[in-house]
Short mmCIF file of C-alpha atoms and ligand atoms in Angstrom, two decimals:
data_model
loop_
_atom_site.label_atom_id
_atom_site.label_comp_id
_atom_site.label_asym_id
_atom_site.label_seq_id
_atom_site.Cartn_x
_atom_site.Cartn_y
_atom_site.Cartn_z
CA UNK A 355 30.76 7.05 34.28
CA UNK A 356 32.24 10.43 34.05
CA UNK A 357 33.11 12.46 37.47
CA UNK A 358 32.56 8.86 39.85
CA UNK A 359 35.82 8.03 40.92
CA UNK A 360 36.22 4.57 42.85
CA UNK A 361 37.89 4.83 46.54
CA UNK A 362 39.64 1.22 45.03
CA UNK A 363 40.27 1.96 41.56
CA UNK A 364 41.38 -1.70 40.29
CA UNK A 365 44.00 0.88 37.79
CA UNK A 366 45.51 1.79 41.51
CA UNK A 367 45.71 -1.51 42.55
CA UNK A 368 49.12 -2.14 42.34
CA UNK A 369 49.60 0.60 44.98
CA UNK A 370 46.65 -0.31 47.33
CA UNK A 371 46.79 -3.55 47.43
CA UNK A 372 50.39 -3.36 48.55
CA UNK A 373 50.04 -0.37 50.42
CA UNK A 374 46.43 -0.27 52.01
CA UNK A 375 47.07 3.01 53.59
CA UNK A 376 47.49 4.81 50.46
CA UNK A 377 44.48 5.66 49.50
CA UNK A 378 43.82 7.72 52.87
CA UNK A 379 47.57 9.35 52.09
CA UNK A 380 46.48 10.35 48.67
CA UNK A 381 42.88 11.98 49.83
CA UNK A 382 43.10 15.59 49.38
CA UNK A 383 46.21 15.58 46.70
CA UNK A 384 44.41 16.68 43.89
CA UNK A 385 44.96 15.10 40.24
CA UNK A 386 47.74 16.86 38.57
CA UNK A 387 46.76 16.89 34.38
CA UNK A 388 48.85 15.93 32.16
CA UNK A 389 48.81 16.15 28.28
CA UNK A 390 50.25 12.63 28.12
CA UNK A 391 46.61 11.45 30.37
CA UNK A 392 44.91 13.50 27.95
CA UNK A 393 46.39 12.38 25.07
CA UNK A 394 45.97 8.16 26.89
CA UNK A 395 42.25 9.10 26.87
CA UNK A 396 41.83 10.30 23.45
CA UNK A 397 43.61 7.49 22.39
CA UNK A 398 41.10 5.24 24.09
CA UNK A 399 37.86 6.59 22.84
CA UNK A 400 39.81 5.98 19.19
CA UNK A 401 40.18 2.71 19.99
CA UNK A 402 36.87 1.83 21.28
CA UNK A 403 35.07 3.18 18.15
CA UNK A 404 37.58 1.29 15.54
CA UNK A 405 36.25 -2.06 17.68
CA UNK A 406 32.56 -0.78 17.47
CA UNK A 407 32.88 -0.57 13.82
CA UNK A 408 34.78 -3.59 13.27
CA UNK A 409 32.36 -5.80 15.39
CA UNK A 410 29.04 -3.95 14.12
CA UNK A 411 28.52 -3.12 17.64
CA UNK A 412 27.45 1.04 16.51
CA UNK A 413 26.24 1.79 12.82
CA UNK A 414 28.73 2.37 10.76
CA UNK A 415 28.13 6.21 10.27
CA UNK A 416 28.02 6.88 13.73
CA UNK A 417 31.74 5.34 14.38
CA UNK A 418 32.88 7.66 11.40
CA UNK A 419 31.20 10.24 12.69
CA UNK A 420 32.32 10.27 16.43
CA UNK A 421 35.97 8.97 15.03
CA UNK A 422 35.79 12.68 12.69
CA UNK A 423 35.14 14.73 15.86
CA UNK A 424 38.03 12.82 18.14
CA UNK A 425 40.45 13.31 14.73
CA UNK A 426 39.70 16.79 15.37
CA UNK A 427 40.92 17.31 18.64
CA UNK A 428 43.71 19.49 18.89
CA UNK A 429 45.51 16.19 20.91
CA UNK A 430 45.37 13.98 17.73
CA UNK A 431 48.10 12.66 15.93
CA UNK A 432 47.98 10.30 13.24
CA UNK A 433 50.18 7.56 14.91
CA UNK A 434 47.27 7.04 17.29
CA UNK A 435 45.57 5.50 13.46
CA UNK A 436 48.20 2.74 13.38
CA UNK A 437 48.89 1.83 17.67
CA UNK A 438 44.72 1.72 17.43
CA UNK A 439 44.48 -0.34 14.79
CA UNK A 440 47.12 -2.70 16.73
CA UNK A 441 45.10 -3.05 19.28
CA UNK A 442 41.42 -3.98 17.51
CA UNK A 443 44.17 -6.18 15.03
CA UNK A 444 44.97 -8.30 18.02
CA UNK A 445 41.69 -8.38 19.73
CA UNK A 446 40.35 -9.90 15.96
CA UNK A 447 43.12 -12.02 15.70
CA UNK A 448 41.89 -13.57 19.39
CA UNK A 449 38.49 -13.55 18.15
CA UNK A 450 38.98 -15.30 14.47
CA UNK A 451 40.48 -18.12 16.29
CA UNK A 452 37.31 -19.18 17.89
CA UNK A 453 35.32 -21.91 15.68
CA UNK A 454 32.17 -19.30 15.88
CA UNK A 455 31.96 -15.43 16.58
CA UNK A 456 32.24 -14.78 19.81
CA UNK A 457 30.16 -12.31 22.35
CA UNK A 458 32.67 -8.99 22.54
CA UNK A 459 31.86 -6.31 24.55
CA UNK A 460 33.54 -2.68 24.59
CA UNK A 461 33.88 -0.33 27.50
CA UNK A 462 32.14 -2.46 30.27
CA UNK A 463 31.94 -1.05 33.56
CA UNK A 464 32.66 -4.09 36.01
CA UNK A 465 31.75 -3.78 39.75
CA UNK A 466 34.09 -5.38 41.95
CA UNK A 467 32.79 -4.65 45.05
CA UNK A 468 32.53 -7.79 46.58
CA UNK A 469 35.97 -8.36 46.58
CA UNK A 470 36.73 -4.64 47.82
CA UNK A 471 34.16 -2.58 49.17
CA UNK A 472 34.48 0.72 46.29
CA UNK A 473 36.13 -0.95 43.39
CA UNK A 474 34.71 -0.35 40.27
CA UNK A 475 36.18 0.31 37.23
CA UNK A 476 36.34 0.40 32.99
CA UNK A 477 37.46 -2.66 31.24
CA UNK A 478 38.56 -1.75 27.64
CA UNK A 479 36.79 -4.93 26.31
CA UNK A 480 36.40 -8.13 27.05
CA UNK A 481 35.39 -11.49 24.85
CA UNK A 482 33.42 -14.51 25.66
CA UNK A 483 33.95 -17.89 23.88
CA UNK A 484 31.85 -20.26 25.91
CA UNK A 485 33.81 -21.17 28.62
CA UNK A 486 37.10 -18.85 28.03
CA UNK A 487 37.30 -15.82 28.66
CA UNK A 488 39.31 -12.77 27.62
CA UNK A 489 40.02 -9.18 29.02
CA UNK A 490 42.28 -6.88 27.23
CA UNK A 491 44.04 -3.35 28.41
CA UNK A 492 44.94 -1.08 25.87
CA UNK A 493 48.37 1.16 27.36
CA UNK A 494 48.82 4.30 25.14
CA UNK A 495 51.26 5.03 27.91
CA UNK A 496 55.59 4.34 26.84
CA UNK A 497 57.07 4.98 29.80
CA UNK A 498 56.81 1.44 32.21
CA UNK A 499 56.22 -1.89 30.16
CA UNK A 500 53.51 -3.31 31.85
CA UNK A 501 53.16 -6.76 32.68
CA UNK A 502 50.15 -9.17 32.27
CA UNK A 503 51.73 -11.42 34.55
CA UNK A 504 50.25 -11.12 38.42
CA UNK A 505 49.06 -7.74 36.98
CA UNK A 506 46.47 -7.00 40.24
CA UNK A 507 44.47 -4.20 37.70
CA UNK A 508 43.86 -7.18 35.42
CA UNK A 509 42.99 -9.48 37.88
CA UNK A 510 39.91 -7.73 39.00
CA UNK A 511 38.51 -6.73 35.97
CA UNK A 512 38.64 -10.21 35.48
CA UNK A 513 37.00 -11.37 38.41
CA UNK A 514 34.44 -8.54 37.65
CA UNK A 515 33.67 -10.17 34.21
CA UNK A 516 33.13 -13.49 35.40
CA UNK A 517 30.28 -12.21 38.27
CA UNK A 518 29.05 -10.15 35.90
CA UNK A 519 28.55 -12.79 32.60
CA UNK A 520 28.73 -16.21 34.48
CA UNK A 521 24.85 -16.31 34.19
CA UNK A 522 25.53 -16.90 30.58
CA UNK A 523 27.56 -20.41 31.45
CA UNK A 524 30.35 -21.25 34.19
CA UNK A 525 34.05 -20.08 32.85
CA UNK A 526 36.58 -21.78 32.90
CA UNK A 527 39.46 -20.63 32.20
CA UNK A 528 40.83 -16.11 31.90
CA UNK A 529 43.29 -14.48 29.46
CA UNK A 530 44.46 -10.93 30.59
CA UNK A 531 45.94 -9.31 27.96
CA UNK A 532 47.92 -6.47 27.69
CA UNK A 533 48.35 -4.32 24.41
CA UNK A 534 50.65 -1.25 25.03
CA UNK A 535 51.86 -1.08 20.59
CA UNK A 536 53.57 2.46 21.17
CA UNK A 537 56.80 0.27 23.28
CA UNK A 538 55.19 -2.93 21.04
CA UNK A 539 54.40 -5.02 24.54
CA UNK A 540 51.81 -6.96 23.53
CA UNK A 541 51.53 -9.97 26.53
CA UNK A 542 49.20 -12.27 28.14
CA UNK A 543 48.40 -14.88 31.57
CA UNK A 544 46.35 -17.28 31.63
CA UNK A 545 44.41 -18.22 34.87
CA UNK A 546 41.83 -21.14 35.28
CA UNK A 547 39.19 -19.40 36.74
CA UNK A 548 39.07 -21.32 40.22
CA UNK A 549 42.90 -20.21 41.07
CA UNK A 550 41.78 -16.54 40.00
CA UNK A 551 39.12 -16.33 42.31
CA UNK A 552 40.82 -18.00 44.76
CA UNK A 553 43.40 -15.12 44.64
CA UNK A 554 40.58 -12.90 44.66
CA UNK A 555 39.24 -13.82 48.02
CA UNK A 556 42.73 -14.24 49.55
CA UNK A 557 43.52 -10.77 47.78
CA UNK A 558 40.01 -9.36 48.99
CA UNK A 559 40.03 -11.00 52.96
CA UNK A 560 43.96 -9.10 53.48
CA UNK A 561 42.58 -6.01 52.22
CA UNK A 562 39.93 -5.58 53.36
CA UNK A 563 41.52 -6.87 57.16
CA UNK A 564 44.20 -4.21 57.11
CA UNK A 565 41.76 -1.50 55.88
CA UNK A 566 39.45 -2.21 59.07
CA UNK A 567 42.49 -1.90 61.18
CA UNK A 568 43.81 1.56 59.45
CA UNK A 569 45.43 0.63 56.97
CA UNK A 570 49.15 -0.47 56.98
CA UNK A 571 51.55 1.61 54.76
CA UNK A 572 54.27 -0.68 53.06
CA UNK A 573 56.56 1.80 50.63
CA UNK A 574 58.07 -0.16 47.68
CA UNK A 575 58.56 0.26 44.08
CA UNK A 576 54.74 0.76 43.58
CA UNK A 577 55.39 4.41 45.55
CA UNK A 578 55.96 6.16 42.33
CA UNK A 579 52.45 5.77 41.07
CA UNK A 580 51.39 6.57 44.54
CA UNK A 581 50.29 10.86 44.89
CA UNK A 582 51.52 11.06 48.23
CA UNK A 583 54.96 9.82 47.48
CA UNK A 584 56.48 13.52 47.61
CA UNK A 585 54.95 13.52 51.45
CA UNK A 586 54.61 10.06 52.93
CA UNK A 587 57.02 9.76 56.15
CA UNK A 588 56.82 5.59 55.51
CA UNK A 589 58.41 5.64 52.15
CA UNK A 590 60.88 8.61 53.53
CA UNK A 591 61.87 6.57 56.22
CA UNK A 592 62.41 3.61 54.04
CA UNK A 593 64.41 5.85 51.70
CA UNK A 594 66.71 7.21 54.54
CA UNK A 595 66.51 4.26 56.32
CA UNK A 596 70.29 4.30 58.57
CA UNK A 597 70.51 -0.14 59.52
CA UNK A 598 71.96 -0.20 56.45
CA UNK A 599 75.03 1.51 57.93
CA UNK A 600 75.04 -0.69 61.25
CA UNK A 601 78.04 -2.81 62.04
CA UNK A 602 80.09 -1.27 59.65
CA UNK A 603 83.20 -1.85 61.65
CA UNK A 604 82.15 -5.65 61.31
CA UNK A 605 82.83 -5.39 57.59
CA UNK A 606 85.58 -4.06 55.33
CA UNK A 607 86.91 -0.66 54.73
CA UNK A 608 85.74 -1.44 51.09
CA UNK A 609 82.33 -2.22 50.13
CA UNK A 610 81.57 -5.51 48.21
CA UNK A 611 80.46 -5.53 45.18
CA UNK A 612 77.32 -6.91 46.57
CA UNK A 613 76.83 -3.75 48.78
CA UNK A 614 77.28 -1.71 45.55
CA UNK A 615 74.55 -3.85 44.00
CA UNK A 616 72.12 -2.79 46.96
CA UNK A 617 73.32 0.33 47.08
CA UNK A 618 72.71 0.88 43.73
CA UNK A 619 69.20 -0.20 43.69
CA UNK A 620 68.11 2.25 47.11
CA UNK A 621 69.85 5.29 44.81
CA UNK A 622 67.69 4.67 41.91
CA UNK A 623 64.72 4.55 44.11
CA UNK A 624 66.46 7.82 46.13
CA UNK A 625 67.17 9.62 42.85
CA UNK A 626 62.78 9.23 41.82
CA UNK A 627 61.83 10.59 45.76
CA UNK A 628 64.30 12.99 44.96
CA UNK A 629 62.53 14.20 41.52
CA UNK A 630 59.24 13.80 43.24
CA UNK A 631 60.49 15.99 46.26
CA UNK A 632 61.39 18.52 43.86
CA UNK A 633 58.19 18.89 42.16
CA UNK A 634 56.64 19.23 45.29
CA UNK A 635 58.03 22.08 46.40
CA UNK A 636 58.50 23.59 43.06
CA UNK A 637 54.50 23.86 42.64
CA UNK A 638 53.96 24.82 46.98
CA UNK A 639 56.39 27.74 45.87
CA UNK A 640 54.62 28.36 42.50
CA UNK A 641 51.26 28.41 44.44
CA UNK A 642 52.90 31.40 46.80
CA UNK A 643 53.02 28.95 50.04
CA UNK A 644 56.46 29.23 51.75
CA UNK A 645 58.71 26.41 52.07
CA UNK A 646 61.13 26.37 54.42
CA UNK A 647 64.66 26.27 53.27
CA UNK A 648 63.64 26.98 49.38
CA UNK A 649 63.01 29.71 46.90
CA UNK A 650 62.31 30.45 43.72
CA UNK A 651 64.92 32.69 41.35
CA UNK A 652 64.69 33.73 37.77
CA UNK A 653 66.48 30.39 35.75
CA UNK A 654 68.34 30.88 32.80
CA UNK A 655 66.98 32.06 29.99
CA UNK A 656 68.32 31.95 25.82
CA UNK A 657 67.89 34.47 23.90
CA UNK A 658 64.85 34.60 20.85
CA UNK A 659 64.18 36.29 17.34
CA UNK A 660 60.71 37.79 18.50
CA UNK A 661 59.67 37.86 14.74
CA UNK A 662 61.55 36.21 12.76
CA UNK A 663 59.90 37.44 9.26
CA UNK A 664 61.08 40.52 10.21
CA UNK A 665 64.38 39.32 11.24
CA UNK A 666 65.06 37.46 7.99
CA UNK A 667 63.60 40.21 5.58
CA UNK A 668 65.93 42.58 7.52
CA UNK A 669 69.00 40.24 6.96
CA UNK A 670 67.66 39.49 3.52
CA UNK A 671 67.84 43.43 2.53
CA UNK A 672 71.51 43.46 4.15
CA UNK A 673 72.51 40.82 1.13
CA UNK A 674 72.63 37.46 2.83
CA UNK A 675 70.97 35.14 0.45
CA UNK A 676 68.64 32.71 1.35
CA UNK A 677 70.90 30.24 1.10
CA UNK A 678 73.03 31.54 3.65
CA UNK A 679 70.19 31.64 6.11
CA UNK A 680 68.26 28.81 5.77
CA UNK A 681 69.40 24.92 6.17
CA UNK A 682 67.30 22.41 4.63
CA UNK A 683 67.05 19.24 7.17
CA UNK A 684 65.65 15.90 6.46
CA UNK A 685 63.07 15.10 8.98
CA UNK A 686 63.86 11.92 11.76
CA UNK A 687 62.61 8.54 11.77
CA UNK A 688 59.75 9.43 14.84
CA UNK A 689 59.21 12.81 12.56
CA UNK A 690 58.39 11.05 9.79
CA UNK A 691 56.47 8.10 11.67
CA UNK A 692 54.02 11.14 12.60
CA UNK A 693 53.94 12.19 9.01
CA UNK A 694 53.30 8.89 6.75
CA UNK A 695 52.70 6.66 9.87
CA UNK A 696 54.25 3.52 10.26
CA UNK A 697 52.55 0.98 8.26
CA UNK A 698 52.77 3.11 5.71
CA UNK A 699 56.49 4.18 5.75
CA UNK A 700 57.63 1.01 6.34
CA UNK A 701 55.96 0.19 3.22
CA UNK A 702 57.71 2.96 1.45
CA UNK A 703 61.17 2.68 3.47
CA UNK A 704 61.57 -0.20 4.81
CA UNK A 705 64.47 -1.59 3.40
CA UNK A 706 66.57 1.64 4.48
CA UNK A 707 65.67 1.21 7.78
CA UNK A 708 68.63 -0.43 10.11
CA UNK A 709 68.10 -0.85 13.35
CA UNK A 710 71.82 -1.71 15.15
CA UNK A 711 71.96 -3.30 18.21
CA UNK A 712 71.46 -0.63 21.24
CA UNK A 713 74.60 -0.78 23.89
CA UNK A 714 74.29 -2.58 26.88
CA UNK A 715 72.34 -0.84 29.30
CA UNK A 716 72.78 -1.63 33.54
CA UNK A 717 69.22 -2.39 34.65
CA UNK A 718 68.19 -4.13 37.86
CA UNK A 719 67.97 -7.73 37.76
CA UNK A 720 64.24 -7.84 38.30
CA UNK A 721 63.84 -6.12 34.75
CA UNK A 722 62.06 -8.78 32.47
CA UNK A 723 64.17 -8.10 29.72
CA UNK A 724 67.43 -11.16 28.63
CA UNK A 725 70.68 -10.75 29.52
CA UNK A 726 73.08 -9.36 26.91
CA UNK A 727 75.44 -12.59 26.74
CA UNK A 728 79.09 -12.28 27.22
CA UNK A 729 79.31 -13.82 23.46
CA UNK A 730 77.33 -10.26 22.38
CA UNK A 731 79.28 -8.45 24.42
CA UNK A 732 82.60 -9.36 23.30
CA UNK A 733 81.28 -9.20 19.31
CA UNK A 734 80.03 -5.78 19.40
CA UNK A 735 83.45 -4.70 21.10
CA UNK A 736 85.86 -6.59 19.03
CA UNK A 737 86.41 -3.61 16.88
CA UNK A 738 87.03 -1.17 19.64
S1 SF4 B 1229 54.28 6.78 49.55
FE1 SF4 B 1229 54.15 4.37 48.81
S2 SF4 B 1229 54.67 4.09 51.52
FE2 SF4 B 1229 53.84 5.45 51.28
S3 SF4 B 1229 51.22 6.06 51.30
FE3 SF4 B 1229 51.92 5.96 49.19
S4 SF4 B 1229 52.01 3.39 48.21
FE4 SF4 B 1229 52.09 4.17 50.53
#
């Protein structure tokens, strides 16, 4: 339902499910429109129509004309076709594994008010077959890899779907699926419906009790998705806490590796926080609202040619041939993918594409990628 937003939106549950004061803290902070979000909305609309077309949920000519309209959107990119195809293919794969055609529901609004008041949202796709329920969430972003495990957004949607569709028969097993094709992240988590319902009861009780008591500020990694992150005192206090400094005399003069590891984790959070503060102050000053200790100045600018045709005509008239003025460069892989689509490009030049091992990259222990083995590191550096 356009224009109506849930106060406790499932897509934000990782934030308010942990920090129950965040909804209150985010009040009156406007949404920032980003091109990425608009691209995601467009890709979702294309994905929805592709599912409707494949499962015969809308007449073919309606799907086609709506898709044509979306393809005329200025934000449309050819690569959206491939990513939305991957999404639709994954759902088809699941459906084809059942002995008969399952019940497929696309873009379904679900109500989770029985768990947390004013909690509702739209699930991208639901597949029902007998006692099995699948929830699919299409993620078009490529910044953060989203896991299906312990994912409160998917769990809430699954509980909403159980509430909606249990009339057709008892749901016993729930699969929660993330399809994030731009970073090859396709993952799934499975839970017995009973266990999920017990989780929902506990989650709802805890959140409702905390909200009734005014909400509790609980800072942590989830703060990066919170609109109040720049102004929030609890987050600032967590990041600036001097408690680590106490009893410094009890420790050695040099930091231990254990301490360095901890400091680096904290420093990464601080770096994200500082970036958010800079954006907040910059936006305020742009709006003409003063912030003590800060001002805007003219930044460094780069010279540019105002009329490229006129300038190059003048250079050619002066005897500089076009072979001196223009360089011909092959497109990179990303631009080629935009031009042909990843599938077509792989068909055409897949034999020429190589992917060398990435260099060792430093990440926190919580990162879900497998750690590099010492043998592989030794192999990579043996010629150096
Ligand atoms: S920044 Fe973090 S601690 Fe502060 S309100 Fe948001 S989620 Fe809660």
